[in-house]
Short mmCIF file of C-alpha atoms in Angstrom, two decimals:
data_model
loop_
_atom_site.label_atom_id
_atom_site.label_comp_id
_atom_site.label_asym_id
_atom_site.label_seq_id
_atom_site.Cartn_x
_atom_site.Cartn_y
_atom_site.Cartn_z
CA MET G 1 19.30 -15.54 -16.19
CA ASN G 2 21.12 -16.94 -13.15
CA GLN G 3 19.60 -17.35 -9.73
CA GLU G 4 22.60 -15.78 -8.17
CA LEU G 5 22.61 -13.02 -9.98
CA ILE G 6 18.66 -12.79 -9.75
CA TYR G 7 19.28 -11.80 -6.23
CA LEU G 8 22.28 -10.30 -6.31
CA ALA G 9 19.86 -7.64 -8.25
CA LEU G 10 17.59 -8.11 -5.98
CA ILE G 11 19.96 -7.26 -2.70
CA PHE G 12 21.07 -4.85 -4.35
CA GLY G 13 17.38 -3.13 -5.52
CA LEU G 14 15.77 -3.50 -2.36
CA LEU G 15 19.15 -1.67 -0.55
CA VAL G 16 20.41 1.24 -3.10
CA ILE G 17 16.62 2.44 -4.71
CA PRO G 18 14.15 2.52 -2.12
CA ARG G 19 17.35 5.29 -0.18
CA ALA G 20 18.03 6.81 -3.53
CA LEU G 21 14.32 8.02 -4.31
CA GLN G 22 14.50 9.51 0.15
CA ARG G 23 15.83 12.79 -1.92
CA PHE G 24 12.31 12.50 -3.25
CA LYS G 25 10.35 12.37 0.09
CA LEU G 26 9.56 8.65 -0.35
CA PRO G 27 9.72 6.62 2.29
CA ALA G 28 11.82 3.99 1.82
CA PRO G 29 9.84 1.14 3.33
CA LEU G 30 6.67 2.21 0.66
CA THR G 31 9.38 2.01 -2.09
CA CYS G 32 10.18 -1.76 -1.40
CA LEU G 33 6.30 -2.49 -1.09
CA VAL G 34 5.48 -1.21 -4.86
CA LEU G 35 8.66 -3.13 -6.78
CA GLY G 36 6.73 -5.73 -4.85
CA ILE G 37 3.74 -5.02 -6.57
CA ALA G 38 5.70 -4.12 -9.52
CA ALA G 39 7.76 -7.53 -9.15
CA MET G 40 3.17 -9.59 -8.67
CA LEU G 41 2.41 -7.55 -11.75
CA TRP G 42 5.54 -8.49 -13.33
CA LEU G 43 5.75 -12.36 -12.70
CA GLY G 44 2.58 -13.21 -10.78
CA GLU G 45 2.36 -15.79 -9.20
CA ARG G 46 6.79 -17.15 -9.92
CA SER G 47 7.61 -13.46 -8.04
CA HIS G 48 6.38 -16.03 -5.09
CA ASP G 49 9.93 -16.40 -3.88
CA GLY G 50 10.74 -18.78 -0.34
CA VAL G 51 13.85 -16.99 -0.02
CA VAL G 52 12.84 -14.01 -1.06
CA ALA G 53 10.10 -15.25 2.19
CA LEU G 54 12.01 -16.45 4.54
CA LEU G 55 14.56 -12.90 4.48
CA ALA G 56 10.87 -11.05 5.13
CA THR G 57 11.02 -13.58 8.34
CA LEU G 58 14.14 -12.49 9.55
CA GLY G 59 13.29 -8.62 8.56
CA ILE G 60 9.81 -8.78 10.56
CA SER G 61 10.68 -10.91 13.98
CA SER G 62 14.52 -8.91 14.35
CA LEU G 63 12.26 -5.30 13.95
CA PHE G 64 10.18 -6.32 16.86
CA LEU G 65 13.08 -7.40 19.02
CA PHE G 66 14.83 -4.52 18.63
CA ALA G 67 11.24 -3.15 19.45
CA GLY G 68 11.40 -5.09 22.23
CA LEU G 69 14.06 -4.55 23.28
CA GLU G 70 13.43 -0.04 23.05
CA VAL G 71 10.67 -1.27 25.56
CA ASP G 72 12.51 1.06 29.04
CA LEU G 73 10.09 0.20 32.47
CA ARG G 74 11.40 2.56 34.19
CA ALA G 75 10.18 5.46 31.84
CA LEU G 76 6.53 3.73 31.62
CA ARG G 77 6.57 3.56 35.11
CA ARG G 78 7.96 7.64 34.86
CA GLY G 79 4.78 8.67 33.64
CA PHE G 80 2.32 5.77 34.48
CA TRP G 81 -0.49 8.01 34.30
CA PRO G 82 -0.39 9.48 31.06
CA LEU G 83 0.34 6.25 29.61
CA LEU G 84 -2.41 4.50 31.85
CA SER G 85 -4.80 7.58 30.68
CA HIS G 86 -4.13 7.33 27.14
CA LEU G 87 -4.41 3.43 26.83
CA LEU G 88 -7.72 3.62 28.16
CA ILE G 89 -8.89 6.36 25.82
CA ARG G 90 -7.09 3.77 22.79
CA SER G 91 -9.33 1.32 23.91
CA ALA G 92 -12.43 3.21 23.63
CA THR G 93 -11.00 3.99 20.02
CA LEU G 94 -10.05 0.49 19.04
CA PHE G 95 -14.12 -0.44 20.56
CA GLY G 96 -15.62 2.22 19.02
CA ALA G 97 -13.94 1.30 15.87
CA GLY G 98 -14.86 -2.45 15.39
CA TRP G 99 -17.58 -2.27 16.86
CA LEU G 100 -18.71 0.04 13.76
CA ALA G 101 -16.88 -2.27 11.07
CA TRP G 102 -18.79 -5.02 12.95
CA ARG G 103 -22.77 -3.68 12.31
CA TYR G 104 -21.60 -1.63 9.47
CA GLY G 105 -19.27 -3.67 7.77
CA GLY G 106 -20.54 -6.83 7.59
CA LEU G 107 -17.74 -8.35 8.98
CA SER G 108 -17.87 -11.14 11.99
CA TRP G 109 -16.69 -9.97 15.42
CA GLN G 110 -13.04 -11.26 14.30
CA ALA G 111 -12.53 -8.96 11.55
CA ALA G 112 -14.30 -6.46 12.61
CA GLY G 113 -11.53 -6.02 15.98
CA LEU G 114 -8.31 -6.37 13.68
CA LEU G 115 -9.38 -3.71 10.97
CA ALA G 116 -10.13 -1.77 14.38
CA LEU G 117 -6.35 -3.02 15.32
CA ALA G 118 -5.10 -2.28 11.90
CA LEU G 119 -7.00 1.19 11.46
CA LEU G 120 -5.59 2.66 15.22
CA THR G 121 -2.20 0.71 15.90
CA PRO G 122 1.72 2.60 14.93
CA SER G 123 4.11 0.84 14.35
CA THR G 124 5.67 1.08 16.40
CA GLY G 125 9.60 -0.25 16.13
CA PHE G 126 8.84 1.62 12.48
CA ILE G 127 8.69 4.98 14.22
CA ILE G 128 11.66 4.03 16.71
CA ASP G 129 13.94 3.95 14.53
CA THR G 130 12.70 7.45 12.05
CA LEU G 131 12.41 8.82 15.22
CA GLY G 132 15.62 10.99 15.04
CA ARG G 133 14.84 12.14 11.69
CA LEU G 134 12.05 14.23 13.17
CA GLY G 135 13.10 16.99 14.74
CA LEU G 136 11.26 16.82 18.04
CA ASP G 137 12.89 17.68 20.91
CA GLU G 138 14.06 15.59 23.79
CA GLN G 139 9.97 15.55 25.51
CA GLU G 140 7.92 14.80 22.49
CA ARG G 141 10.67 12.16 21.79
CA PHE G 142 10.37 10.20 24.96
CA TRP G 143 7.07 11.07 24.55
CA VAL G 144 5.92 9.66 21.53
CA THR G 145 8.34 6.35 22.18
CA ASN G 146 6.17 5.12 24.77
CA LYS G 147 2.74 6.08 23.92
CA ALA G 148 3.29 3.63 20.78
CA ILE G 149 5.13 0.72 23.23
CA ALA G 150 1.97 1.03 25.08
CA GLY G 151 -0.12 1.24 22.25
CA GLU G 152 1.62 -2.09 21.23
CA LEU G 153 1.76 -4.10 24.65
CA LEU G 154 -2.39 -2.91 24.20
CA ALA G 155 -2.20 -4.68 21.19
CA LEU G 156 -0.22 -7.37 20.73
CA ALA G 157 -2.24 -8.38 24.26
CA ALA G 158 -5.99 -7.61 22.25
CA LEU G 159 -4.55 -9.33 18.91
CA PHE G 160 -3.37 -12.72 21.12
CA LEU G 161 -7.07 -12.92 22.08
CA VAL G 162 -9.39 -11.61 18.95
CA LEU G 163 -7.70 -14.46 16.94
CA GLN G 164 -8.54 -17.42 20.00
CA ALA G 165 -11.25 -16.11 21.52
CA ASP G 166 -13.16 -18.64 19.07
CA GLN G 167 -11.91 -21.48 20.22
CA PRO G 168 -12.20 -21.29 24.41
CA MET G 169 -9.78 -24.96 23.93
CA LYS G 170 -6.92 -23.68 21.88
CA MET G 171 -7.22 -20.43 23.65
CA ALA G 172 -6.32 -22.27 27.11
CA ILE G 173 -3.52 -24.52 25.12
CA SER G 174 -2.09 -21.09 24.06
CA SER G 175 -2.42 -19.31 26.95
CA SER G 176 -0.04 -22.38 28.37
CA ILE G 177 2.93 -22.42 25.44
CA LEU G 178 2.54 -18.73 26.06
CA ILE G 179 3.13 -18.57 29.49
CA ALA G 180 5.77 -21.60 29.26
CA LEU G 181 7.36 -19.01 26.84
CA LEU G 182 7.75 -16.51 28.70
CA VAL G 183 8.84 -18.47 32.22
CA GLY G 184 11.15 -20.75 30.22
CA LEU G 185 13.01 -17.27 27.81
CA PRO G 186 14.32 -16.30 30.72
CA LEU G 187 15.86 -19.46 31.77
CA LEU G 188 17.69 -20.01 28.06
CA PHE G 189 19.01 -16.94 28.16
CA ILE G 190 20.73 -17.58 31.26
CA ALA G 191 21.26 -21.24 30.63
CA LEU G 192 23.20 -19.47 27.32
CA GLY G 193 25.35 -16.58 29.40
CA ARG G 194 26.22 -18.97 31.78
CA TRP G 195 27.51 -21.93 29.26
CA VAL G 196 27.63 -20.63 26.17
CA ALA G 197 29.00 -17.24 26.09
CA PRO G 198 31.73 -17.16 28.44
CA HIS G 199 33.47 -20.21 25.65
CA ALA G 200 32.41 -17.44 23.21
CA PRO G 201 33.01 -13.70 23.50
CA GLY G 202 31.04 -11.88 21.27
CA SER G 203 28.40 -13.93 20.61
CA GLU G 204 25.55 -12.20 22.65
CA PHE G 205 23.88 -10.67 19.78
CA SER G 206 23.73 -14.43 17.86
CA LEU G 207 22.06 -16.31 20.87
CA LEU G 208 19.62 -13.22 21.75
CA VAL G 209 18.33 -13.23 17.04
CA MET G 210 18.78 -17.04 17.48
CA VAL G 211 15.98 -16.73 20.54
CA GLY G 212 13.86 -14.10 19.25
CA LEU G 213 13.65 -16.10 16.29
CA ILE G 214 12.49 -19.29 17.96
CA ALA G 215 10.18 -16.93 19.86
CA ALA G 216 8.31 -15.35 16.93
CA PHE G 217 8.32 -18.90 15.31
CA THR G 218 6.38 -20.20 18.41
CA THR G 219 4.36 -17.88 18.43
CA TYR G 220 3.55 -18.18 14.95
CA LYS G 221 2.65 -21.34 15.27
CA LEU G 222 0.20 -20.27 17.35
CA GLY G 223 -1.59 -18.73 15.06
CA VAL G 224 -1.14 -15.17 16.69
CA TYR G 225 2.00 -14.28 13.69
CA TYR G 226 5.64 -13.87 14.52
CA LEU G 227 5.57 -10.84 15.80
CA VAL G 228 4.22 -11.41 19.30
CA GLY G 229 7.00 -13.89 20.14
CA ALA G 230 9.42 -11.29 18.24
CA PHE G 231 8.71 -8.75 20.53
CA VAL G 232 8.50 -10.79 23.71
CA ALA G 233 12.13 -12.06 23.40
CA GLY G 234 13.58 -8.82 23.22
CA LEU G 235 11.62 -7.86 26.17
CA ILE G 236 13.02 -10.44 27.81
CA ALA G 237 15.70 -9.75 26.99
CA ARG G 238 16.03 -6.21 28.14
CA LEU G 239 14.64 -7.52 31.68
CA LEU G 240 17.38 -8.93 31.64
CA ARG G 241 19.53 -6.72 31.67
CA GLN G 242 21.03 -6.48 34.84
CA LYS G 243 21.34 -9.64 35.61
CA MET G 244 23.33 -10.21 31.85
CA PRO G 245 24.51 -6.70 30.89
CA ARG G 246 26.22 -7.67 27.45
CA LEU G 247 22.86 -9.43 26.41
CA ALA G 248 20.85 -5.99 26.05
CA SER G 249 23.42 -3.91 26.00
CA ASP G 250 23.65 -1.09 23.68
CA GLU G 251 26.09 -2.43 21.46
CA ASN G 252 23.75 -5.29 20.66
CA LEU G 253 20.69 -3.18 20.00
CA HIS G 254 22.53 -1.58 17.79
CA ALA G 255 23.93 -4.95 15.74
CA VAL G 256 20.23 -5.62 15.74
CA ARG G 257 19.21 -1.67 14.56
CA LEU G 258 21.29 -2.54 11.63
CA PHE G 259 20.24 -6.55 11.26
CA ALA G 260 16.33 -5.48 10.52
CA THR G 261 18.10 -2.63 8.77
CA PHE G 262 19.35 -5.03 6.64
CA PHE G 263 15.56 -7.50 6.46
CA VAL G 264 13.27 -5.48 6.40
CA PRO G 265 12.62 -3.85 3.29
CA PHE G 266 12.75 -7.92 1.82
CA TYR G 267 9.37 -8.16 4.47
CA PHE G 268 7.68 -5.20 2.47
CA PHE G 269 9.18 -6.51 -1.17
CA ASN G 270 7.66 -9.66 0.30
CA ALA G 271 4.21 -7.92 1.76
CA GLY G 272 3.25 -6.72 -2.10
CA THR G 273 3.80 -9.99 -4.42
CA LYS G 274 1.04 -10.99 -2.47
CA VAL G 275 -1.30 -8.24 -3.24
CA PRO G 276 -3.54 -9.12 -5.33
CA ALA G 277 -4.97 -7.30 -8.58
CA GLY G 278 -7.82 -7.11 -7.34
CA ALA G 279 -6.78 -4.77 -5.02
CA LEU G 280 -5.26 -1.94 -7.70
CA SER G 281 -8.59 -0.84 -8.35
CA TRP G 282 -10.71 1.93 -7.90
CA GLU G 283 -12.93 0.94 -5.65
CA ALA G 284 -10.44 0.19 -3.19
CA LEU G 285 -8.05 3.60 -4.36
CA GLY G 286 -12.12 5.63 -3.29
CA LEU G 287 -12.24 3.13 0.09
CA GLY G 288 -9.24 3.67 0.38
CA LEU G 289 -9.08 7.60 0.28
CA LEU G 290 -11.95 7.49 1.78
CA MET G 291 -10.80 5.96 5.41
CA THR G 292 -7.67 8.19 5.53
CA LEU G 293 -9.72 10.99 5.47
CA ALA G 294 -12.39 9.56 7.74
CA ILE G 295 -10.18 7.84 9.98
CA LEU G 296 -6.43 9.67 9.91
CA PRO G 297 -8.24 13.69 11.43
CA LEU G 298 -9.95 11.05 14.61
CA ARG G 299 -7.05 9.78 15.28
CA ILE G 300 -4.73 13.12 14.90
CA GLY G 301 -7.44 14.68 16.75
CA VAL G 302 -7.52 12.62 19.74
CA ILE G 303 -4.08 12.74 21.09
CA TRP G 304 -3.99 16.03 20.74
CA VAL G 305 -7.22 17.10 22.10
CA GLN G 306 -5.69 14.50 25.21
CA ARG G 307 -3.10 15.87 25.83
CA ARG G 308 -3.93 19.67 25.28
CA LEU G 309 -7.13 19.46 27.76
CA MET G 310 -5.63 16.20 30.09
CA PHE G 311 -1.98 18.00 30.59
CA GLY G 312 -1.79 21.81 29.35
CA GLU G 313 0.87 20.95 26.62
CA ASP G 314 0.69 24.57 24.05
CA MET G 315 -0.63 23.63 20.57
CA ARG G 316 1.62 22.75 18.80
CA SER G 317 3.82 20.70 20.44
CA SER G 318 0.89 18.29 21.19
CA LEU G 319 0.55 18.57 16.90
CA ARG G 320 4.19 17.18 16.59
CA VAL G 321 3.55 14.26 18.74
CA SER G 322 0.07 13.20 17.15
CA LEU G 323 1.98 13.41 14.20
CA ALA G 324 4.27 11.47 14.97
CA LEU G 325 2.38 9.04 15.66
CA THR G 326 -0.23 8.02 12.79
CA PRO G 327 2.69 5.78 10.43
CA THR G 328 0.82 2.28 10.63
CA LEU G 329 2.73 0.82 8.33
CA ILE G 330 3.83 -2.40 9.64
CA PHE G 331 1.18 -3.91 11.81
CA THR G 332 -1.72 -3.25 8.76
CA LEU G 333 0.39 -5.17 6.13
CA VAL G 334 0.89 -8.08 8.98
CA LEU G 335 -2.87 -7.03 9.99
CA ALA G 336 -5.15 -6.71 6.23
CA GLY G 337 -2.76 -10.11 5.49
CA ILE G 338 -3.91 -11.94 8.59
CA LEU G 339 -7.93 -10.63 7.81
CA ARG G 340 -7.09 -12.03 3.35
CA GLU G 341 -6.00 -15.39 4.61
CA ARG G 342 -8.17 -16.20 7.43
CA PHE G 343 -11.24 -14.38 7.16
CA HIS G 344 -11.07 -13.17 2.79
CA ILE G 345 -11.86 -9.89 3.44
CA PRO G 346 -12.78 -8.45 -0.48
CA ASP G 347 -9.60 -7.65 -2.11
CA ALA G 348 -11.09 -4.47 -2.35
CA LEU G 349 -9.98 -3.77 1.23
CA PHE G 350 -6.95 -5.25 1.01
CA GLY G 351 -5.69 -2.67 -1.21
CA ALA G 352 -7.56 0.12 1.23
CA LEU G 353 -6.19 -0.86 3.89
CA LEU G 354 -2.67 -0.48 2.26
CA LEU G 355 -3.48 2.75 0.49
CA TYR G 356 -4.35 3.84 4.03
CA ALA G 357 -1.01 2.38 6.03
CA ALA G 358 1.07 4.31 3.17
CA LEU G 359 -0.92 7.46 3.86
CA THR G 360 -0.42 7.14 6.99
CA THR G 361 3.27 6.62 7.31
CA LEU G 362 4.09 9.14 4.25
CA LEU G 363 2.46 11.80 5.97
CA PRO G 364 5.22 13.32 8.70
CA SER G 365 7.54 12.70 6.11
CA LEU G 366 6.11 15.48 4.46
CA VAL G 367 4.97 17.66 7.39
CA PHE G 368 8.42 17.83 9.24
CA ARG G 369 9.99 17.64 5.72
CA THR G 370 12.03 15.22 6.12
CA PRO G 371 11.90 11.03 5.59
CA PHE G 372 11.42 8.29 7.06
CA ASP G 373 14.41 5.55 6.49
CA VAL G 374 15.04 2.28 7.64
CA ASP G 375 18.23 3.61 10.16
CA PRO G 376 18.44 6.72 11.00
CA ARG G 377 21.72 9.10 12.26
CA VAL G 378 20.75 11.72 14.52
CA ALA G 379 20.72 15.34 13.48
CA PRO G 380 22.62 17.56 16.36
CA GLU G 381 20.16 20.13 16.28
CA THR G 382 18.32 17.61 16.69
CA LEU G 383 19.36 17.24 21.11
CA PRO G 384 19.35 19.72 23.98
CA PRO G 385 22.63 21.87 23.75
CA GLY G 386 25.49 20.17 25.56
CA THR G 387 24.86 17.05 24.98
CA ALA G 388 27.35 14.67 23.60
CA LEU G 389 26.97 12.45 20.80
CA PRO G 390 27.45 8.74 21.86
CA ALA G 391 29.83 6.87 19.82
CA MET G 392 27.33 4.55 18.79
CA THR G 393 23.71 5.25 18.41
CA GLY G 394 20.80 6.15 15.86
CA GLY G 395 17.48 8.07 15.93
CA ALA G 396 16.28 5.05 18.64
CA ALA G 397 18.80 5.16 21.73
CA LEU G 398 18.25 7.90 22.67
CA PRO G 399 14.23 8.29 24.34
CA ALA G 400 15.39 4.96 26.82
CA ALA G 401 16.43 7.77 29.39
CA PRO G 402 14.88 10.26 28.54
CA ALA G 403 13.91 12.48 32.18
CA GLU G 404 18.15 12.82 33.09
CA ALA G 405 18.48 14.87 29.69
CA VAL G 406 16.06 16.79 29.30
CA ALA G 407 17.11 17.46 33.92
CA SER G 408 20.40 17.83 33.18
CA ALA G 409 19.35 20.29 30.37
CA GLN G 410 17.00 22.60 31.67
CA GLY G 411 18.30 22.99 34.85
CA THR G 412 15.62 20.58 36.52
CA ASP G 413 14.58 17.65 39.16
CA VAL G 414 14.09 14.04 36.95
CA ASP G 415 10.99 13.33 38.17
CA ALA G 416 9.65 15.93 35.56
CA GLY G 417 9.55 13.60 33.25
CA THR G 418 6.82 12.03 34.44
CA ARG G 419 4.31 15.08 32.80
CA PRO G 420 3.95 16.99 29.88
CA VAL G 421 4.92 20.67 30.73
#
């Protein structure tokens, strides 16, 4: 078959078939992953394609660029103490899970640390993109968003340290380059905004994506994968919003999300083509189910108890927040790939991680009776009474200023958003 027709059929298959199957409560990313596994079983090594790999890189980079753009430091400051307690508990659970994997799993301490991150870190970009379809109220969306963002910031810092810690000289060099990146990206954004954007109206989106890809490639070369650099670029662009309002404007956020929507399916498909045949075994199935039964209730229970005891939240709302934070799909896939490539984990463990990621992603879709999507639209019934829908918005854009919406809807002070009711 003609190569162009093959690519056209692949694009059609990844963008249409997963959406069509969502009526059966199958999340679209999981369908793309299964299609990639099917291609691997059918074509073997021929399923590894350079063009698909490039599109996959665009997908994962743009998704984490969008996650960085979604960080609202004012919202994080409003919920500082609850989020700090959440991070302390998250750090303790990560340390405990890593120690258990190192002590009883026969893994090196680095592999054990990455395994803990893969099992316990929610996929923030994925959760934010799908939040509008879960039917959560404004306050619940606020806490889900900011807990996911805070957890991802912690996970990215831990990922950088764990991957570099065995080589002090390399870690020092990588840290210096990362600091230079943190200093250089704002200067680059400002330079482009001063000398390019005024002469090319509407180019802010292209410049934002380009800088995000440069940052992603830089951190990939440092050995900490694309997602760190892309996230940092998005975060810096968000911090420059007052100086360069068009750079991280609502229109650009919407455009980046749509850009990620198109390319993210290729990431899941490409990840599926790299699944070894040994990962599709009964041993992997049993280990994955055991892992899910042991860890998923613990994750849900820790957040549920935390919110019940520390913040006095009602049982139902605490459970809804806990369930919305369960998906780990993207983070687990990324770290499972690193574990296989750099630490040579057994195929059965790799397959178990994939099953665990699939089940954690599927759970909210079943419980909330709505399929996960990579480009949701806000249902009017999920908004507070009297809230008008913006002209261009999605589920991911709503939590940016939740306190004001809650205040206007309930007649309370804005600072009431700092703690759960």
